Amino acid sequence: GEVGKDGTPDPSRLCYFFEEYRAERLAGITEAARITGPRHGRRVEAVVLDFVRQPPMLLYHPAMCEAYQEENSQDPREICADDGETFLKWCRWRADILTAFLRQVRRSLIEIGEEAGQPIQLIPRITDLGFNMNLIEGIDIERWCEEGLIDGIVTSPLNWVRGIWDHDLRPYSVLGRRFGIPVIAGVSLNQQTRFHGIEGSVSAAVLARRVLDYQEQGAEGIALYQSESGLEFDGFDEFI
C-alpha cells in the first residue's frame, strides 16, 4: 500500500513506483480496450484514464523516497512545498514514473488498435488547477502532449488542496491548440442531488456560469460528470 509523508499507511491505494502495480493497471486497461459489444460488435474507441479520483497519484512510499535520495542526495520527506523549485524537482521526478507508465499504455493501445484495424485514443482526466498542481498530483501534462502520448484532455474542477480553487482552462486550451488535441472541460453534476448536505450547492445558475466560463476560456466541449445526479430534480434534465 501507499504511505503518506509522515509514514502513515494508506491502504486505499497502491504505489505506481512498483512494477507489479503498473503491470496490474496495464492489464486492466488492455482488457478494457479489447472489449467488443456483444450485440452490435463495436469496439472501444477511446480509453479515458481518470487521474482525478485520488490525487496525488504518488505519495511517499519509503522505497520510492530512498530511490530519489540515492539519485539526488536529498530525502523528499524533508522537502516542503514552500521550497519552490526544490519541491517541484521532486514532483517532476515522481511524475516521470507515471509518464513511463503512460508510454506503456500508449504502446499497448497502438498494438491492440492495429490488431483490430481501428485506432484507440488515450485521454486523461485531470484537474484544471494549473500545470504545477498537476505536477504535484504526479501528472506532467505538458510532457504527455510533447511526447504525443495522448489524444485529448478532459478536465475536472476538483478542489483537493486547501486554499487552491481557481479553475482556469486557458493554459490547457493553449496547450491543446499547440499540439492539435481537443480539451473538454468537465463540470460536476454530483452536487445536484437531494442528498448533498451543503446549503446552496444545488444551483443551476452556478452550473450555467461555469459552463459559460469554460466556453469563453476555449473549451472545445463540455463533459457532465455524474450526469445521473442531474436527474434528481424534476425538470433539471430540460435545463441541461
mmCIF file of N, CA and C in Angstrom, residues 84-197:
data_model
loop_
_atom_site.group_PDB
_atom_site.id
_atom_site.type_symbol
_atom_site.label_atom_id
_atom_site.label_comp_id
_atom_site.label_asym_id
_atom_site.label_seq_id
_atom_site.Cartn_x
_atom_site.Cartn_y
_atom_site.Cartn_z
ATOM 1 N N GLY A 84 9.778 25.652 -3.141
ATOM 2 C CA GLY A 84 9.749 26.099 -4.535
ATOM 3 C C GLY A 84 10.303 25.090 -5.507
ATOM 4 N N GLU A 85 11.362 25.491 -6.216
ATOM 5 C CA GLU A 85 11.903 24.661 -7.282
ATOM 6 C C GLU A 85 12.427 23.328 -6.761
ATOM 7 N N THR A 86 12.933 23.301 -5.538
ATOM 8 C CA THR A 86 13.401 22.039 -4.951
ATOM 9 C C THR A 86 12.243 21.047 -4.824
ATOM 10 N N PHE A 87 11.090 21.571 -4.414
ATOM 11 C CA PHE A 87 9.906 20.722 -4.292
ATOM 12 C C PHE A 87 9.413 20.275 -5.664
ATOM 13 N N LEU A 88 9.398 21.184 -6.638
ATOM 14 C CA LEU A 88 8.938 20.833 -7.976
ATOM 15 C C LEU A 88 9.878 19.835 -8.644
ATOM 16 N N LYS A 89 11.169 19.901 -8.309
ATOM 17 C CA LYS A 89 12.116 18.911 -8.834
ATOM 18 C C LYS A 89 11.723 17.517 -8.384
ATOM 19 N N TRP A 90 11.370 17.375 -7.112
ATOM 20 C CA TRP A 90 10.897 16.098 -6.585
ATOM 21 C C TRP A 90 9.598 15.682 -7.278
ATOM 22 N N CYS A 91 8.706 16.632 -7.488
ATOM 23 C CA CYS A 91 7.443 16.318 -8.141
ATOM 24 C C CYS A 91 7.658 15.863 -9.581
ATOM 25 N N ARG A 92 8.596 16.499 -10.289
ATOM 26 C CA ARG A 92 8.880 16.087 -11.673
ATOM 27 C C ARG A 92 9.457 14.676 -11.700
ATOM 28 N N TRP A 93 10.357 14.391 -10.766
ATOM 29 C CA TRP A 93 10.944 13.041 -10.691
ATOM 30 C C TRP A 93 9.851 12.019 -10.445
ATOM 31 N N ARG A 94 8.963 12.326 -9.541
ATOM 32 C CA ARG A 94 7.859 11.419 -9.206
ATOM 33 C C ARG A 94 6.906 11.268 -10.392
ATOM 34 N N ALA A 95 6.659 12.385 -11.104
ATOM 35 C CA ALA A 95 5.765 12.336 -12.256
ATOM 36 C C ALA A 95 6.353 11.508 -13.396
ATOM 37 N N ASP A 96 7.695 11.410 -13.471
ATOM 38 C CA ASP A 96 8.328 10.588 -14.511
ATOM 39 C C ASP A 96 7.873 9.139 -14.425
ATOM 40 N N ILE A 97 7.543 8.689 -13.224
ATOM 41 C CA ILE A 97 7.088 7.311 -13.042
ATOM 42 C C ILE A 97 5.760 7.107 -13.762
ATOM 43 N N LEU A 98 4.853 8.066 -13.601
ATOM 44 C CA LEU A 98 3.554 7.958 -14.260
ATOM 45 C C LEU A 98 3.682 8.163 -15.763
ATOM 46 N N THR A 99 4.629 9.005 -16.185
ATOM 47 C CA THR A 99 4.854 9.198 -17.618
ATOM 48 C C THR A 99 5.345 7.907 -18.268
ATOM 49 N N ALA A 100 6.255 7.208 -17.595
ATOM 50 C CA ALA A 100 6.744 5.926 -18.117
ATOM 51 C C ALA A 100 5.597 4.925 -18.235
ATOM 52 N N PHE A 101 4.698 4.950 -17.257
ATOM 53 C CA PHE A 101 3.538 4.065 -17.317
ATOM 54 C C PHE A 101 2.648 4.419 -18.504
ATOM 55 N N LEU A 102 2.457 5.717 -18.739
ATOM 56 C CA LEU A 102 1.611 6.136 -19.849
ATOM 57 C C LEU A 102 2.205 5.705 -21.194
ATOM 58 N N ARG A 103 3.529 5.693 -21.285
ATOM 59 C CA ARG A 103 4.169 5.208 -22.513
ATOM 60 C C ARG A 103 3.822 3.741 -22.746
ATOM 61 N N GLN A 104 3.817 2.964 -21.677
ATOM 62 C CA GLN A 104 3.438 1.553 -21.790
ATOM 63 C C GLN A 104 2.001 1.416 -22.276
ATOM 64 N N VAL A 105 1.124 2.213 -21.690
ATOM 65 C CA VAL A 105 -0.284 2.165 -22.078
ATOM 66 C C VAL A 105 -0.435 2.531 -23.548
ATOM 67 N N ARG A 106 0.263 3.577 -23.967
ATOM 68 C CA ARG A 106 0.168 4.036 -25.353
ATOM 69 C C ARG A 106 0.619 2.942 -26.319
ATOM 70 N N ARG A 107 1.749 2.312 -26.018
ATOM 71 C CA ARG A 107 2.241 1.239 -26.895
ATOM 72 C C ARG A 107 1.239 0.095 -26.978
ATOM 73 N N SER A 108 0.664 -0.276 -25.851
ATOM 74 C CA SER A 108 -0.301 -1.372 -25.834
ATOM 75 C C SER A 108 -1.547 -1.031 -26.637
ATOM 76 N N LEU A 109 -2.034 0.198 -26.507
ATOM 77 C CA LEU A 109 -3.234 0.594 -27.249
ATOM 78 C C LEU A 109 -2.962 0.659 -28.750
ATOM 79 N N ILE A 110 -1.760 1.063 -29.111
ATOM 80 C CA ILE A 110 -1.403 1.077 -30.537
ATOM 81 C C ILE A 110 -1.428 -0.347 -31.089
ATOM 82 N N GLU A 111 -0.866 -1.292 -30.348
ATOM 83 C CA GLU A 111 -0.840 -2.690 -30.789
ATOM 84 C C GLU A 111 -2.249 -3.261 -30.901
ATOM 85 N N ILE A 112 -3.089 -2.999 -29.893
ATOM 86 C CA ILE A 112 -4.463 -3.507 -29.930
ATOM 87 C C ILE A 112 -5.240 -2.874 -31.076
ATOM 88 N N GLY A 113 -5.027 -1.577 -31.305
ATOM 89 C CA GLY A 113 -5.700 -0.899 -32.397
ATOM 90 C C GLY A 113 -5.286 -1.447 -33.758
ATOM 91 N N GLU A 114 -4.004 -1.765 -33.906
ATOM 92 C CA GLU A 114 -3.528 -2.325 -35.174
ATOM 93 C C GLU A 114 -4.116 -3.708 -35.413
ATOM 94 N N GLU A 115 -4.232 -4.493 -34.354
ATOM 95 C CA GLU A 115 -4.834 -5.821 -34.485
ATOM 96 C C GLU A 115 -6.301 -5.714 -34.905
ATOM 97 N N ALA A 116 -6.988 -4.709 -34.360
ATOM 98 C CA ALA A 116 -8.420 -4.551 -34.629
ATOM 99 C C ALA A 116 -8.696 -3.746 -35.894
ATOM 100 N N GLY A 117 -7.656 -3.108 -36.444
ATOM 101 C CA GLY A 117 -7.864 -2.252 -37.610
ATOM 102 C C GLY A 117 -8.577 -0.974 -37.281
ATOM 103 N N GLN A 118 -8.468 -0.543 -36.022
ATOM 104 C CA GLN A 118 -9.153 0.671 -35.577
ATOM 105 C C GLN A 118 -8.340 1.301 -34.448
ATOM 106 N N PRO A 119 -7.898 2.544 -34.606
ATOM 107 C CA PRO A 119 -7.099 3.177 -33.550
ATOM 108 C C PRO A 119 -7.907 3.389 -32.276
ATOM 109 N N ILE A 120 -7.219 3.326 -31.143
ATOM 110 C CA ILE A 120 -7.842 3.554 -29.845
ATOM 111 C C ILE A 120 -7.192 4.785 -29.225
ATOM 112 N N GLN A 121 -7.992 5.787 -28.967
ATOM 113 C CA GLN A 121 -7.459 7.018 -28.397
ATOM 114 C C GLN A 121 -7.201 6.861 -26.899
ATOM 115 N N LEU A 122 -6.260 7.671 -26.412
ATOM 116 C CA LEU A 122 -5.925 7.689 -24.988
ATOM 117 C C LEU A 122 -6.126 9.109 -24.474
ATOM 118 N N ILE A 123 -6.982 9.257 -23.476
ATOM 119 C CA ILE A 123 -7.352 10.577 -22.969
ATOM 120 C C ILE A 123 -7.287 10.563 -21.443
ATOM 121 N N PRO A 124 -6.525 11.466 -20.830
ATOM 122 C CA PRO A 124 -6.522 11.554 -19.369
ATOM 123 C C PRO A 124 -7.567 12.538 -18.864
ATOM 124 N N ARG A 125 -8.082 12.276 -17.689
ATOM 125 C CA ARG A 125 -8.956 13.226 -16.987
ATOM 126 C C ARG A 125 -8.162 13.767 -15.806
ATOM 127 N N ILE A 126 -7.950 15.084 -15.796
ATOM 128 C CA ILE A 126 -7.081 15.708 -14.803
ATOM 129 C C ILE A 126 -7.764 16.943 -14.225
ATOM 130 N N THR A 127 -7.224 17.480 -13.146
ATOM 131 C CA THR A 127 -7.767 18.714 -12.588
ATOM 132 C C THR A 127 -7.333 19.908 -13.430
ATOM 133 N N ASP A 128 -8.082 21.011 -13.311
ATOM 134 C CA ASP A 128 -7.754 22.232 -14.053
ATOM 135 C C ASP A 128 -7.174 23.287 -13.116
ATOM 136 N N LEU A 129 -6.339 22.844 -12.174
ATOM 137 C CA LEU A 129 -5.761 23.732 -11.166
ATOM 138 C C LEU A 129 -4.421 24.320 -11.590
ATOM 139 N N GLY A 130 -3.954 24.017 -12.800
ATOM 140 C CA GLY A 130 -2.679 24.547 -13.285
ATOM 141 C C GLY A 130 -1.620 23.467 -13.405
ATOM 142 N N PHE A 131 -0.619 23.734 -14.247
ATOM 143 C CA PHE A 131 0.392 22.726 -14.555
ATOM 144 C C PHE A 131 1.230 22.334 -13.335
ATOM 145 N N ASN A 132 1.546 23.298 -12.459
ATOM 146 C CA ASN A 132 2.324 22.965 -11.266
ATOM 147 C C ASN A 132 1.536 22.064 -10.327
ATOM 148 N N MET A 133 0.241 22.337 -10.179
ATOM 149 C CA MET A 133 -0.578 21.463 -9.355
ATOM 150 C C MET A 133 -0.679 20.084 -9.976
ATOM 151 N N ASN A 134 -0.739 20.020 -11.299
ATOM 152 C CA ASN A 134 -0.743 18.716 -11.960
ATOM 153 C C ASN A 134 0.538 17.948 -11.656
ATOM 154 N N LEU A 135 1.679 18.661 -11.649
ATOM 155 C CA LEU A 135 2.945 18.004 -11.297
ATOM 156 C C LEU A 135 2.896 17.441 -9.885
ATOM 157 N N ILE A 136 2.334 18.217 -8.961
ATOM 158 C CA ILE A 136 2.204 17.748 -7.581
ATOM 159 C C ILE A 136 1.324 16.497 -7.535
ATOM 160 N N GLU A 137 0.357 16.443 -8.420
ATOM 161 C CA GLU A 137 -0.520 15.281 -8.496
ATOM 162 C C GLU A 137 0.171 14.073 -9.112
ATOM 163 N N GLY A 138 1.346 14.289 -9.733
ATOM 164 C CA GLY A 138 2.061 13.210 -10.402
ATOM 165 C C GLY A 138 1.876 13.204 -11.897
ATOM 166 N N ILE A 139 1.332 14.297 -12.435
ATOM 167 C CA ILE A 139 0.957 14.355 -13.848
ATOM 168 C C ILE A 139 1.732 15.458 -14.547
ATOM 169 N N ASP A 140 2.582 15.081 -15.492
ATOM 170 C CA ASP A 140 3.325 16.050 -16.294
ATOM 171 C C ASP A 140 2.601 16.208 -17.623
ATOM 172 N N ILE A 141 1.497 16.947 -17.596
ATOM 173 C CA ILE A 141 0.612 17.022 -18.752
ATOM 174 C C ILE A 141 1.301 17.639 -19.962
ATOM 175 N N GLU A 142 2.198 18.595 -19.753
ATOM 176 C CA GLU A 142 2.910 19.196 -20.881
ATOM 177 C C GLU A 142 3.784 18.153 -21.578
ATOM 178 N N ARG A 143 4.460 17.345 -20.812
ATOM 179 C CA ARG A 143 5.322 16.312 -21.396
ATOM 180 C C ARG A 143 4.496 15.263 -22.127
ATOM 181 N N TRP A 144 3.345 14.919 -21.562
ATOM 182 C CA TRP A 144 2.478 13.945 -22.238
ATOM 183 C C TRP A 144 2.087 14.439 -23.622
ATOM 184 N N CYS A 145 1.820 15.742 -23.721
ATOM 185 C CA CYS A 145 1.467 16.316 -25.017
ATOM 186 C C CYS A 145 2.683 16.354 -25.939
ATOM 187 N N GLU A 146 3.821 16.770 -25.407
ATOM 188 C CA GLU A 146 5.036 16.878 -26.218
ATOM 189 C C GLU A 146 5.447 15.527 -26.792
ATOM 190 N N GLU A 147 5.243 14.454 -26.033
ATOM 191 C CA GLU A 147 5.626 13.116 -26.496
ATOM 192 C C GLU A 147 4.543 12.457 -27.340
ATOM 193 N N GLY A 148 3.411 13.133 -27.515
ATOM 194 C CA GLY A 148 2.331 12.561 -28.313
ATOM 195 C C GLY A 148 1.684 11.356 -27.670
ATOM 196 N N LEU A 149 1.635 11.337 -26.334
ATOM 197 C CA LEU A 149 1.098 10.176 -25.629
ATOM 198 C C LEU A 149 -0.419 10.186 -25.528
ATOM 199 N N ILE A 150 -1.033 11.356 -25.705
ATOM 200 C CA ILE A 150 -2.474 11.460 -25.503
ATOM 201 C C ILE A 150 -3.153 12.112 -26.703
ATOM 202 N N ASP A 151 -4.459 11.859 -26.817
ATOM 203 C CA ASP A 151 -5.236 12.350 -27.953
ATOM 204 C C ASP A 151 -6.234 13.423 -27.565
ATOM 205 N N GLY A 152 -6.257 13.799 -26.308
ATOM 206 C CA GLY A 152 -7.172 14.810 -25.828
ATOM 207 C C GLY A 152 -7.029 14.952 -24.326
ATOM 208 N N ILE A 153 -7.711 15.937 -23.757
ATOM 209 C CA ILE A 153 -7.682 16.175 -22.316
ATOM 210 C C ILE A 153 -9.101 16.465 -21.849
ATOM 211 N N VAL A 154 -9.496 15.810 -20.773
ATOM 212 C CA VAL A 154 -10.742 16.141 -20.095
ATOM 213 C C VAL A 154 -10.372 16.688 -18.722
ATOM 214 N N THR A 155 -10.883 17.867 -18.377
ATOM 215 C CA THR A 155 -10.541 18.478 -17.096
ATOM 216 C C THR A 155 -11.673 18.294 -16.089
ATOM 217 N N SER A 156 -11.332 18.533 -14.825
ATOM 218 C CA SER A 156 -12.318 18.452 -13.755
ATOM 219 C C SER A 156 -12.072 19.572 -12.753
ATOM 220 N N PRO A 157 -13.138 20.213 -12.262
ATOM 221 C CA PRO A 157 -12.984 21.281 -11.264
ATOM 222 C C PRO A 157 -12.941 20.725 -9.839
ATOM 223 N N LEU A 158 -11.975 19.879 -9.571
ATOM 224 C CA LEU A 158 -11.863 19.269 -8.243
ATOM 225 C C LEU A 158 -11.029 20.148 -7.315
ATOM 226 N N ASN A 159 -11.552 20.443 -6.146
ATOM 227 C CA ASN A 159 -10.791 21.156 -5.117
ATOM 228 C C ASN A 159 -10.241 20.123 -4.128
ATOM 229 N N TRP A 160 -8.964 19.823 -4.222
ATOM 230 C CA TRP A 160 -8.412 18.803 -3.327
ATOM 231 C C TRP A 160 -7.305 19.350 -2.422
ATOM 232 N N VAL A 161 -6.859 20.581 -2.665
ATOM 233 C CA VAL A 161 -5.842 21.206 -1.829
ATOM 234 C C VAL A 161 -6.446 22.443 -1.178
ATOM 235 N N ARG A 162 -6.324 22.546 0.125
ATOM 236 C CA ARG A 162 -6.916 23.661 0.850
ATOM 237 C C ARG A 162 -6.369 25.004 0.341
ATOM 238 N N GLY A 163 -7.259 25.903 0.013
ATOM 239 C CA GLY A 163 -6.870 27.245 -0.399
ATOM 240 C C GLY A 163 -6.594 27.395 -1.881
ATOM 241 N N ILE A 164 -6.677 26.297 -2.652
ATOM 242 C CA ILE A 164 -6.445 26.375 -4.100
ATOM 243 C C ILE A 164 -7.712 25.913 -4.803
ATOM 244 N N TRP A 165 -8.437 26.864 -5.383
ATOM 245 C CA TRP A 165 -9.696 26.516 -6.037
ATOM 246 C C TRP A 165 -9.966 27.363 -7.277
ATOM 247 N N ASP A 166 -8.923 27.928 -7.868
ATOM 248 C CA ASP A 166 -9.090 28.652 -9.126
ATOM 249 C C ASP A 166 -9.066 27.656 -10.283
ATOM 250 N N HIS A 167 -10.130 27.656 -11.060
ATOM 251 C CA HIS A 167 -10.250 26.721 -12.176
ATOM 252 C C HIS A 167 -10.153 27.509 -13.479
ATOM 253 N N ASP A 168 -8.985 27.450 -14.089
ATOM 254 C CA ASP A 168 -8.708 28.237 -15.288
ATOM 255 C C ASP A 168 -8.353 27.294 -16.423
ATOM 256 N N LEU A 169 -9.199 27.243 -17.423
ATOM 257 C CA LEU A 169 -8.980 26.318 -18.539
ATOM 258 C C LEU A 169 -8.003 26.873 -19.564
ATOM 259 N N ARG A 170 -7.711 28.169 -19.508
ATOM 260 C CA ARG A 170 -6.935 28.792 -20.578
ATOM 261 C C ARG A 170 -5.575 28.146 -20.821
ATOM 262 N N PRO A 171 -4.784 27.814 -19.797
ATOM 263 C CA PRO A 171 -3.499 27.157 -20.087
ATOM 264 C C PRO A 171 -3.671 25.830 -20.823
ATOM 265 N N TYR A 172 -4.728 25.112 -20.492
ATOM 266 C CA TYR A 172 -4.969 23.819 -21.134
ATOM 267 C C TYR A 172 -5.475 24.004 -22.560
ATOM 268 N N SER A 173 -6.277 25.035 -22.772
ATOM 269 C CA SER A 173 -6.746 25.329 -24.121
ATOM 270 C C SER A 173 -5.582 25.689 -25.040
ATOM 271 N N VAL A 174 -4.661 26.505 -24.518
ATOM 272 C CA VAL A 174 -3.465 26.874 -25.292
ATOM 273 C C VAL A 174 -2.631 25.635 -25.584
ATOM 274 N N LEU A 175 -2.466 24.781 -24.585
ATOM 275 C CA LEU A 175 -1.692 23.548 -24.764
ATOM 276 C C LEU A 175 -2.339 22.650 -25.806
ATOM 277 N N GLY A 176 -3.653 22.519 -25.744
ATOM 278 C CA GLY A 176 -4.355 21.680 -26.705
ATOM 279 C C GLY A 176 -4.214 22.185 -28.126
ATOM 280 N N ARG A 177 -4.365 23.498 -28.310
ATOM 281 C CA ARG A 177 -4.221 24.067 -29.657
ATOM 282 C C ARG A 177 -2.792 23.902 -30.166
ATOM 283 N N ARG A 178 -1.827 24.023 -29.267
ATOM 284 C CA ARG A 178 -0.418 23.885 -29.656
ATOM 285 C C ARG A 178 -0.117 22.502 -30.222
ATOM 286 N N PHE A 179 -0.760 21.476 -29.660
ATOM 287 C CA PHE A 179 -0.469 20.103 -30.086
ATOM 288 C C PHE A 179 -1.617 19.471 -30.863
ATOM 289 N N GLY A 180 -2.629 20.255 -31.165
ATOM 290 C CA GLY A 180 -3.712 19.770 -32.013
ATOM 291 C C GLY A 180 -4.588 18.713 -31.383
ATOM 292 N N ILE A 181 -4.834 18.827 -30.078
ATOM 293 C CA ILE A 181 -5.713 17.872 -29.417
ATOM 294 C C ILE A 181 -6.845 18.632 -28.724
ATOM 295 N N PRO A 182 -8.042 18.049 -28.654
ATOM 296 C CA PRO A 182 -9.182 18.741 -28.043
ATOM 297 C C PRO A 182 -9.079 18.768 -26.519
ATOM 298 N N VAL A 183 -9.589 19.842 -25.941
ATOM 299 C CA VAL A 183 -9.665 19.977 -24.489
ATOM 300 C C VAL A 183 -11.137 20.126 -24.107
ATOM 301 N N ILE A 184 -11.622 19.163 -23.353
ATOM 302 C CA ILE A 184 -13.013 19.127 -22.940
ATOM 303 C C ILE A 184 -13.082 19.499 -21.457
ATOM 304 N N ALA A 185 -13.862 20.511 -21.127
ATOM 305 C CA ALA A 185 -13.966 20.969 -19.744
ATOM 306 C C ALA A 185 -15.071 20.209 -19.019
ATOM 307 N N GLY A 186 -14.748 19.711 -17.838
ATOM 308 C CA GLY A 186 -15.723 18.977 -17.060
ATOM 309 C C GLY A 186 -16.425 19.864 -16.049
ATOM 310 N N VAL A 187 -17.728 19.686 -15.918
ATOM 311 C CA VAL A 187 -18.499 20.324 -14.850
ATOM 312 C C VAL A 187 -19.195 19.216 -14.066
ATOM 313 N N SER A 188 -19.324 19.403 -12.771
ATOM 314 C CA SER A 188 -19.823 18.340 -11.905
ATOM 315 C C SER A 188 -21.309 18.502 -11.617
ATOM 316 N N LEU A 189 -22.052 17.427 -11.868
ATOM 317 C CA LEU A 189 -23.460 17.400 -11.508
ATOM 318 C C LEU A 189 -23.685 16.622 -10.217
ATOM 319 N N ASN A 190 -22.610 16.117 -9.605
ATOM 320 C CA ASN A 190 -22.793 15.295 -8.413
ATOM 321 C C ASN A 190 -23.214 16.102 -7.193
ATOM 322 N N GLN A 191 -23.222 17.444 -7.317
ATOM 323 C CA GLN A 191 -23.781 18.250 -6.236
ATOM 324 C C GLN A 191 -25.262 18.562 -6.482
ATOM 325 N N GLN A 192 -25.727 18.252 -7.665
ATOM 326 C CA GLN A 192 -27.133 18.494 -7.971
ATOM 327 C C GLN A 192 -27.952 17.303 -7.473
ATOM 328 N N THR A 193 -27.988 17.106 -6.175
ATOM 329 C CA THR A 193 -28.682 15.957 -5.621
ATOM 330 C C THR A 193 -29.330 16.308 -4.294
ATOM 331 N N ARG A 194 -30.458 15.710 -4.017
ATOM 332 C CA ARG A 194 -31.178 15.947 -2.765
ATOM 333 C C ARG A 194 -30.355 15.521 -1.544
ATOM 334 N N PHE A 195 -29.403 14.623 -1.773
ATOM 335 C CA PHE A 195 -28.656 14.068 -0.656
ATOM 336 C C PHE A 195 -27.391 14.849 -0.339
ATOM 337 N N HIS A 196 -27.139 15.917 -1.098
ATOM 338 C CA HIS A 196 -25.962 16.730 -0.831
ATOM 339 C C HIS A 196 -26.303 17.740 0.254
ATOM 340 N N GLY A 197 -25.558 17.724 1.358
ATOM 341 C CA GLY A 197 -25.952 18.484 2.529
ATOM 342 C C GLY A 197 -25.482 19.914 2.607
#
